[in-house]
XYZ file of C-alpha atoms in Angstrom:
519
model
C 20.079 -14.678 55.317
C 16.883 -15.785 56.984
C 13.896 -16.142 54.700
C 10.417 -15.127 55.726
C 7.052 -15.693 54.152
C 5.779 -12.569 52.441
C 2.236 -13.493 53.300
C 3.068 -12.972 56.994
C 3.552 -9.291 56.198
C 0.206 -8.895 54.504
C -3.071 -8.288 56.227
C -5.809 -10.841 55.739
C -8.282 -7.986 55.340
C -9.969 -8.442 51.974
C -10.310 -5.574 49.575
C -13.722 -4.491 48.348
C -15.093 -2.993 45.170
C -15.397 0.635 46.238
C -17.158 3.269 44.141
C -13.826 4.925 43.215
C -12.314 1.604 42.153
C -15.416 0.566 40.191
C -15.634 3.879 38.319
C -11.892 3.870 37.549
C -12.297 0.375 36.087
C -15.389 1.275 34.032
C -14.028 4.549 32.638
C -10.617 3.136 31.682
C -12.072 -0.008 30.087
C -14.873 1.787 28.241
C -12.544 4.556 27.097
C -9.783 2.194 25.915
C -10.612 -1.540 25.775
C -14.055 -0.939 24.224
C -12.396 0.868 21.334
C -10.064 -2.060 20.699
C -12.997 -4.439 20.285
C -15.067 -1.935 18.332
C -12.322 -1.384 15.762
C -11.701 -5.115 15.384
C -15.213 -5.584 13.968
C -16.210 -2.159 12.671
C -15.097 -2.738 9.046
C -16.609 -6.233 8.689
C -20.266 -5.485 7.930
C -19.794 -2.318 5.831
C -16.961 -3.926 3.815
C -18.940 -4.102 0.500
C -20.068 -0.472 0.878
C -16.548 0.702 1.692
C -15.063 -1.185 -1.243
C -17.618 0.437 -3.518
C -16.445 3.823 -2.174
C -12.844 2.840 -3.000
C -13.923 1.876 -6.532
C -15.939 5.057 -7.093
C -13.153 7.289 -5.762
C -10.601 5.608 -8.004
C -12.900 6.015 -11.022
C -13.439 9.727 -10.330
C -9.675 10.244 -10.110
C -8.453 8.223 -13.059
C -11.515 7.629 -15.252
C -11.169 3.861 -15.094
C -12.645 1.230 -12.787
C -10.233 -0.091 -10.212
C -8.642 -3.478 -10.944
C -9.749 -6.318 -8.712
C -6.203 -7.063 -7.593
C -5.581 -3.431 -6.610
C -8.908 -3.232 -4.783
C -7.979 -6.402 -2.882
C -4.640 -4.839 -1.974
C -6.253 -1.610 -0.739
C -8.804 -3.501 1.318
C -6.140 -5.810 2.766
C -4.184 -2.729 3.825
C -7.295 -1.209 5.394
C -7.797 -4.347 7.499
C -4.164 -5.253 8.261
C -3.050 -1.724 9.213
C -4.989 -2.177 12.458
C -2.910 -5.096 13.859
C 0.255 -3.528 12.429
C -0.538 -0.336 14.335
C -1.226 -2.511 17.371
C 2.296 -3.921 17.138
C 3.849 -0.449 17.049
C 1.587 0.631 19.919
C 2.919 -2.288 21.973
C 6.480 -1.111 21.368
C 5.546 2.235 22.929
C 4.175 0.734 26.157
C 7.322 0.584 28.323
C 8.706 4.087 27.638
C 5.293 5.739 27.988
C 4.129 4.031 31.204
C 7.492 4.681 32.840
C 7.472 8.342 31.806
C 3.769 9.290 32.006
C 2.451 6.670 34.399
C -0.365 4.210 33.745
C -3.213 6.713 33.890
C -1.166 9.358 32.068
C -0.483 6.951 29.200
C -4.187 6.139 28.848
C -4.983 9.851 28.634
C -2.212 10.436 26.084
C -3.413 7.425 24.087
C -6.708 9.141 23.302
C -4.850 11.160 20.664
C -4.609 7.942 18.651
C -8.375 7.528 18.832
C -9.812 11.016 18.419
C -7.590 11.987 15.453
C -8.352 8.838 13.385
C -12.051 9.102 14.301
C -12.138 12.569 12.719
C -10.149 11.343 9.711
C -12.415 8.348 9.072
C -15.526 10.453 9.533
C -14.259 12.925 6.912
C -12.921 10.327 4.451
C -15.995 10.226 2.201
C -16.248 14.029 2.026
C -12.509 14.219 1.254
C -12.906 11.429 -1.342
C -9.826 9.662 -0.004
C -9.468 5.994 0.869
C -5.843 6.695 1.844
C -7.168 8.564 4.884
C -8.960 5.409 6.052
C -5.794 3.319 5.735
C -3.732 5.847 7.712
C -6.501 6.205 10.312
C -6.699 2.431 10.762
C -2.967 2.383 11.514
C -3.353 5.187 14.091
C -6.322 3.564 15.816
C -4.293 0.330 15.820
C -1.626 2.155 17.860
C -4.398 3.126 20.270
C -5.479 -0.524 20.560
C -1.891 -1.732 20.991
C -1.334 0.659 23.873
C -4.702 0.152 25.551
C -4.609 -3.655 25.333
C -1.440 -3.593 27.468
C -1.764 -0.501 29.649
C -5.345 -1.051 30.851
C -4.642 -4.534 32.331
C -1.454 -3.150 33.890
C -3.287 -0.188 35.456
C -6.185 -2.289 36.743
C -3.878 -4.986 38.087
C -1.948 -2.389 40.098
C -4.968 -0.590 41.570
C -6.925 -3.747 42.464
C -6.750 -5.616 45.795
C -5.285 -9.072 45.321
C -8.567 -10.865 46.088
C -10.315 -8.998 43.214
C -7.393 -8.749 40.790
C -8.484 -11.694 38.643
C -12.096 -10.567 38.254
C -11.144 -6.944 37.586
C -8.382 -8.125 35.230
C -10.997 -9.753 32.991
C -13.077 -6.560 32.675
C -10.873 -5.171 29.825
C -11.556 -8.335 27.799
C -15.251 -8.018 28.642
C -15.314 -4.508 27.175
C -13.398 -5.736 24.131
C -16.177 -8.277 23.496
C -18.826 -5.611 24.145
C -17.056 -3.366 21.615
C -17.136 -6.174 19.046
C -20.836 -6.779 19.718
C -21.732 -3.072 19.448
C -19.867 -2.851 16.123
C -21.765 -5.920 14.890
C -25.093 -4.364 15.901
C -24.274 -0.996 14.316
C -23.142 -2.880 11.214
C -26.616 -4.265 10.519
C -27.686 -2.960 7.120
C -30.765 -1.206 8.498
C -28.654 0.726 11.009
C -25.229 2.094 9.999
C -23.801 -0.648 7.773
C -25.026 1.117 4.623
C -24.012 3.853 2.181
C -25.334 6.622 4.428
C -24.030 5.504 7.800
C -20.649 3.794 7.366
C -18.514 6.930 7.918
C -20.442 7.752 11.095
C -19.960 4.162 12.231
C -16.189 4.469 11.811
C -16.107 7.878 13.533
C -18.002 6.730 16.646
C -14.779 5.258 18.052
C -13.851 8.779 19.182
C -16.745 9.078 21.669
C -15.343 6.676 24.332
C -11.979 8.451 24.023
C -13.567 11.842 24.759
C -15.410 10.403 27.779
C -12.175 8.932 29.142
C -10.295 12.168 28.510
C -12.885 14.129 30.520
C -13.407 11.792 33.513
C -10.264 9.681 34.045
C -8.156 12.627 35.408
C -10.401 12.619 38.507
C -9.253 9.108 39.489
C -6.007 7.968 41.149
C -2.789 6.986 39.413
C -1.453 3.514 40.229
C -0.198 3.612 43.868
C 2.561 1.148 42.959
C 3.786 3.458 40.221
C 3.738 6.444 42.581
C 5.638 4.644 45.361
C 8.039 2.302 43.568
C 8.865 4.295 40.441
C 8.237 7.904 41.513
C 9.184 7.521 45.178
C 6.200 9.593 46.303
C 4.908 7.766 49.390
C 2.362 10.408 50.349
C 0.567 10.367 46.968
C 0.735 6.572 46.888
C -0.893 6.355 50.320
C -3.653 8.846 49.417
C -4.370 7.016 46.157
C -4.539 3.699 47.994
C -6.882 5.125 50.642
C -9.251 6.440 47.960
C -9.238 3.113 46.109
C -9.698 0.929 49.206
C -12.223 3.131 50.993
C -10.440 3.023 54.380
C -7.599 4.900 56.061
C -5.538 1.950 57.305
C -3.503 0.842 54.282
C -0.264 0.166 56.181
C -0.118 -3.541 55.362
C -0.477 -2.953 51.613
C 2.038 -0.095 51.762
C 4.466 -2.443 53.516
C 3.997 -5.092 50.822
C 4.783 -2.467 48.171
C 7.881 -1.360 50.107
C 9.116 -4.946 50.147
C 8.673 -5.074 46.394
C 10.451 -1.720 46.094
C 13.410 -3.019 48.141
C 13.680 -6.089 45.928
C 14.053 -3.907 42.858
C 16.223 -1.008 44.018
C 19.237 -2.294 42.126
C 17.216 -2.945 38.962
C 15.536 0.335 38.126
C 13.170 0.113 35.144
C 14.193 -2.858 33.045
C 14.468 -2.665 29.286
C 13.380 -5.599 27.137
C 17.039 -6.578 26.663
C 17.636 -6.611 30.421
C 14.399 -8.501 30.937
C 15.600 -11.276 28.647
C 18.930 -11.557 30.520
C 17.560 -12.070 34.047
C 17.578 -15.742 35.131
C 14.946 -14.977 37.764
C 12.515 -13.886 35.012
C 13.294 -16.528 32.391
C 10.221 -18.748 32.759
C 7.891 -15.801 33.286
C 9.020 -14.403 29.928
C 8.664 -17.757 28.168
C 5.223 -18.250 29.718
C 3.732 -14.927 28.605
C 5.160 -15.511 25.115
C 3.583 -18.966 24.879
C 0.223 -17.790 26.263
C -0.033 -14.786 23.940
C 1.025 -16.814 20.912
C -1.437 -19.527 21.889
C -4.189 -16.952 22.336
C -3.850 -15.670 18.757
C -2.517 -18.745 16.903
C -5.338 -20.857 18.341
C -7.405 -19.749 15.356
C -9.906 -17.383 16.962
C -9.690 -14.864 14.112
C -9.846 -17.671 11.538
C -13.003 -19.003 13.220
C -14.641 -15.598 12.839
C -13.361 -15.382 9.250
C -14.793 -18.813 8.401
C -18.041 -18.371 10.344
C -20.031 -16.707 7.538
C -19.359 -19.572 5.111
C -20.236 -22.103 7.840
C -23.547 -20.353 8.484
C -24.220 -20.236 4.751
C -23.570 -23.955 4.360
C -26.042 -24.635 7.170
C -28.765 -22.902 5.187
C -28.698 -19.489 6.836
C -29.782 -16.856 4.311
C -27.109 -14.322 3.372
C -29.314 -11.484 4.604
C -29.656 -13.230 7.978
C -25.955 -13.982 8.529
C -25.475 -10.561 10.123
C -28.029 -11.446 12.820
C -26.389 -14.826 13.508
C -23.070 -12.984 13.818
C -24.618 -10.678 16.429
C -25.854 -13.790 18.238
C -22.368 -15.294 18.441
C -21.045 -11.928 19.618
C -23.643 -12.007 22.395
C -22.464 -15.492 23.429
C -18.903 -14.122 23.608
C -19.988 -11.284 25.910
C -22.076 -13.576 28.127
C -19.259 -16.094 28.638
C -16.732 -13.344 29.384
C -19.119 -12.011 32.044
C -19.260 -15.541 33.454
C -15.452 -15.621 33.562
C -15.422 -12.411 35.647
C -17.474 -14.118 38.354
C -15.741 -17.502 38.388
C -12.063 -16.556 38.004
C -11.507 -15.887 41.705
C -13.218 -19.126 42.682
C -11.691 -21.417 40.052
C -8.333 -19.698 39.571
C -6.486 -18.575 36.462
C -4.765 -21.833 35.554
C -7.917 -23.972 35.536
C -9.754 -21.536 33.245
C -6.784 -21.504 30.855
C -6.658 -25.312 30.769
C -10.426 -25.683 30.275
C -10.523 -22.921 27.651
C -7.665 -24.229 25.511
C -9.010 -27.776 25.906
C -12.459 -26.762 24.639
C -10.940 -24.805 21.724
C -8.674 -27.715 20.722
C -11.532 -30.233 20.803
C -13.840 -27.852 18.898
C -11.219 -27.419 16.143
C -10.879 -31.201 15.723
C -14.650 -31.793 15.563
C -15.087 -28.770 13.251
C -12.545 -30.259 10.850
C -14.504 -33.525 10.759
C -17.834 -31.726 10.358
C -16.588 -29.512 7.509
C -14.962 -32.470 5.741
C -18.211 -34.485 5.904
C -20.429 -31.464 5.266
C -22.271 -33.024 2.328
C -22.608 -36.534 3.764
C -25.354 -35.825 6.293
C -28.021 -33.160 6.636
C -27.113 -32.468 10.265
C -23.381 -31.898 9.653
C -23.728 -28.161 8.895
C -25.505 -27.685 12.227
C -22.674 -29.533 13.974
C -20.317 -27.008 12.348
C -22.327 -24.110 13.780
C -22.306 -25.801 17.194
C -18.494 -26.148 16.975
C -18.119 -22.429 16.229
C -20.273 -21.517 19.240
C -18.483 -24.009 21.539
C -15.104 -22.662 20.373
C -16.177 -19.089 21.138
C -17.352 -20.179 24.613
C -14.018 -21.893 25.309
C -11.961 -18.932 24.125
C -14.078 -16.450 26.097
C -13.578 -18.153 29.476
C -9.821 -18.722 29.243
C -7.525 -17.886 26.289
C -9.041 -14.458 25.603
C -9.025 -12.790 29.065
C -6.654 -14.717 31.343
C -3.227 -14.106 29.685
C -3.529 -10.372 30.466
C -4.255 -11.147 34.119
C -1.368 -13.596 34.439
C 1.065 -11.226 32.678
C 0.264 -8.573 35.302
C 0.718 -11.021 38.165
C 3.921 -12.754 37.006
C 6.040 -9.599 36.986
C 6.928 -6.998 39.569
C 6.964 -3.247 39.129
C 10.341 -2.720 37.454
C 9.884 -5.526 34.931
C 6.135 -5.218 34.246
C 6.273 -2.482 31.531
C 8.921 -4.361 29.525
C 6.985 -7.610 30.027
C 3.804 -6.053 28.638
C 5.801 -4.688 25.714
C 6.983 -8.221 24.901
C 3.533 -9.744 25.470
C 1.837 -7.075 23.364
C 4.322 -7.412 20.516
C 3.859 -11.187 20.454
C 0.066 -10.740 20.595
C -0.136 -8.319 17.676
C 2.490 -10.041 15.510
C 0.636 -13.338 15.973
C -2.646 -11.588 15.138
C -1.101 -10.099 12.005
C 0.414 -13.465 11.035
C -2.909 -15.313 11.261
C -4.604 -12.661 9.118
C -1.814 -12.870 6.563
C -1.316 -16.639 6.456
C -4.809 -18.056 6.959
C -6.115 -17.346 3.412
C -3.136 -19.297 2.044
C -3.704 -22.094 4.568
C -7.337 -22.224 3.557
C -6.424 -22.495 -0.128
C -3.779 -25.150 0.485
C -5.283 -27.230 3.301
C -8.961 -26.333 3.168
C -10.885 -27.519 6.213
C -7.790 -29.281 7.577
C -6.438 -25.843 8.552
C -8.285 -26.191 11.835
C -6.274 -29.301 12.752
C -3.224 -27.018 12.999
C -5.121 -24.633 15.261
C -6.290 -27.565 17.383
C -2.715 -28.797 17.757
C -1.577 -25.311 18.852
C -4.370 -25.202 21.462
C -3.376 -28.579 22.896
C 0.343 -27.724 22.893
C -0.392 -24.488 24.766
C -2.558 -26.434 27.213
C 0.323 -28.839 27.893
C 2.761 -26.002 28.554
C 0.372 -24.243 30.949
C -0.311 -27.494 32.827
C 3.411 -28.152 33.357
C 4.884 -24.672 33.856
C 2.378 -21.923 34.721
C 1.561 -21.655 38.464
C -1.749 -20.655 39.985
C -1.537 -16.944 40.881
C -4.936 -16.484 42.538
C -4.942 -14.462 45.785
C -1.156 -13.982 45.811
C 0.907 -10.802 45.967
C 3.252 -10.017 43.092
C 6.222 -10.945 45.284
C 4.652 -14.285 46.244
C 4.155 -15.148 42.569
C 7.848 -14.393 41.958
C 8.704 -16.810 44.762
C 6.531 -19.513 43.155
C 8.586 -19.314 39.950
C 11.954 -19.001 41.703
C 12.503 -22.756 41.922
C 11.827 -23.287 38.222
C 14.219 -20.446 37.436
C 16.776 -22.091 39.789
C 17.013 -18.892 41.800
C 15.620 -17.797 45.122
C 14.083 -14.640 46.516
C 14.932 -14.140 50.172
C 13.414 -11.459 52.357
C 15.449 -10.165 55.254
C 13.330 -9.927 58.340
C 15.674 -7.526 60.033
C 16.231 -4.946 57.355
C 13.131 -5.432 55.248
C 15.257 -5.876 52.166
C 14.857 -8.463 49.482
C 17.663 -10.465 47.947
C 16.553 -10.621 44.363
C 18.393 -12.963 42.080
C 20.408 -11.442 39.302
C 22.272 -12.830 36.315
C 25.898 -13.612 36.968
C 28.360 -10.866 36.132
C 25.626 -8.234 36.209
C 26.994 -4.702 36.397
C 24.788 -3.994 39.363
C 26.520 -6.709 41.391
C 29.375 -4.350 42.200
C 27.170 -1.410 43.237
C 26.936 -0.545 46.885
C 23.626 -1.747 48.282
C 22.960 -4.004 45.299
C 21.176 -7.266 45.844
C 23.055 -10.548 46.256
C 24.239 -12.601 43.297
C 22.088 -15.457 42.081
C 22.477 -18.616 44.065
C 21.755 -22.020 42.556
C 19.407 -24.029 44.694
C-alpha cells in the first residue's frame, strides 16, 4: 500500500495561546499539579512540631512517652504514605480516564484532596495521628492521578507547536507548590504549634477552585472523537480551544489517528507490553521515569540541610536558604517553558541529566574533602544549586511531555499508568533506601546517582527521538524503524496500517489492520 507523509495532511497554521486554552491550563495545573508539589514539601518544616504532637497524643492515651523507634516508624509512615498513595493513584489512571475522560478524572480526583484536607485540619482536635497517616495516603492518590492525567489532558488540548511549553506547566506548578509550602513552613508563619494543621489543610483550596471552574472548559477533543466517537463535540471543543472556526486539518489528523487504532480499542497494560510497534516507547518512558527519580533529586533535598549546616549556615536560617533553592527551581522551570520549543525535548534532557551527573560527582568530592579547605562547604552548596538547575530544565518536566507525545490515543492511558507506577515506585524506593545508603556509603552515595544520570543520558542520546513540532502519528513513525515495524497511511481510503504483534486476535477481524511487516 502506498505510504504518504502525515505532515502533508496537516495545516502549517500555527496554534496560539487563546484565553480558553490558557485558563484551562492554569486551572487544571493549579487545581492538581500545585497540590502535588505542595504535599511533597508540606511536612518538612513542621516535622518537629508534628512529632511532638505524636508524642503528646501517645502520652495522653497510654500514660507513657512514646519510644523513639515507634515515633520514627510513625513519622516514616506519615512521609512514605504519600508516594505509596501516588503509586496506587497511578494504577487508577487508565480505567478512570477511559471511563470519565481527562477533565472528568481531574474533577473526580478532587475527592482525594478535599477529604484528606479536612481530615488533616481536624487531626489535632481529634487527637489522632492515625488520621494524618491515612490522609497522607489519600492525598498521595490525588498526586498520583494528577501527575499523570494533567500532562495527558494538556498534551491533547494543545496545538503541536505549543505542546512542549504547555507540557512543562504542570511541573512548573509542582515547583511553585513546593516553594509555597516552604514559605508557609517558615516558623514565623505556619510552621509552628499554632499553624501546622492549617498548613496541612490548605491543600483543599486549589481542589475547590478546580471543582468550581474546570467544568466550564472543554474536554479533550481527541478523547471525544477517538474514544467517544462524538465528532460534533470534538469539533466544538477544538474551535473553542483554537479560537477559530476552521479546524478541519486538525480534525483530519485526529481521524487518521482514529483509523490507525480502530482494531486496538483501549489498550490494557498487558496489551501495551505485547505490541512490537510500542516496544521502544515503553522502554523509553520506563528509563526516563526511573532516571528522573533515581537520579537522586529527593536525596539532594534530604541532604541539603546538612550541607548548608556544614557551610556555616545557622540552623535558624536553613529554612530561608531552603526557600532560596526552591525559588531557583521555580525560575529554571519557567526558563524551560520558554526554551523547550526552540531547543527541543531531547537536548534539554541530555543537558539536564549531564548537569545532574557532573554535579553529583563534584558533590561527592566536595563532601569527602569537606574539612580539608575552608571553601569546600561552599562548593557543596554550589553543587546542590547546580544540580537543582539541571534537574529543573530537563529530568523534572520533560519526561511527562515525551510520554504524551510517544503514544497515540488508545495506548496513552496505559502508558501513563506504567510511567506513573515507575515514577512513584522509584520515588518510594529512594526514600526507603537512601538512609541505608547514607549509613553504608556516606558521601559516596552520590556517585551512584551520578552513574544513573549518565546512564540515562546515554540511553536518551541513542534511542529517544526529538518530538518537537510533530503530530502523535509522526512520532510513532519515527520509532517504527527501531521497533522494526512500519506505519503506512493509505492515501485512498484514509486508513492506517498499524503494526500489530504476530498472531494477534485482532488479525482475523474484518477491517483489522495489516499484520506486522519486518522492514
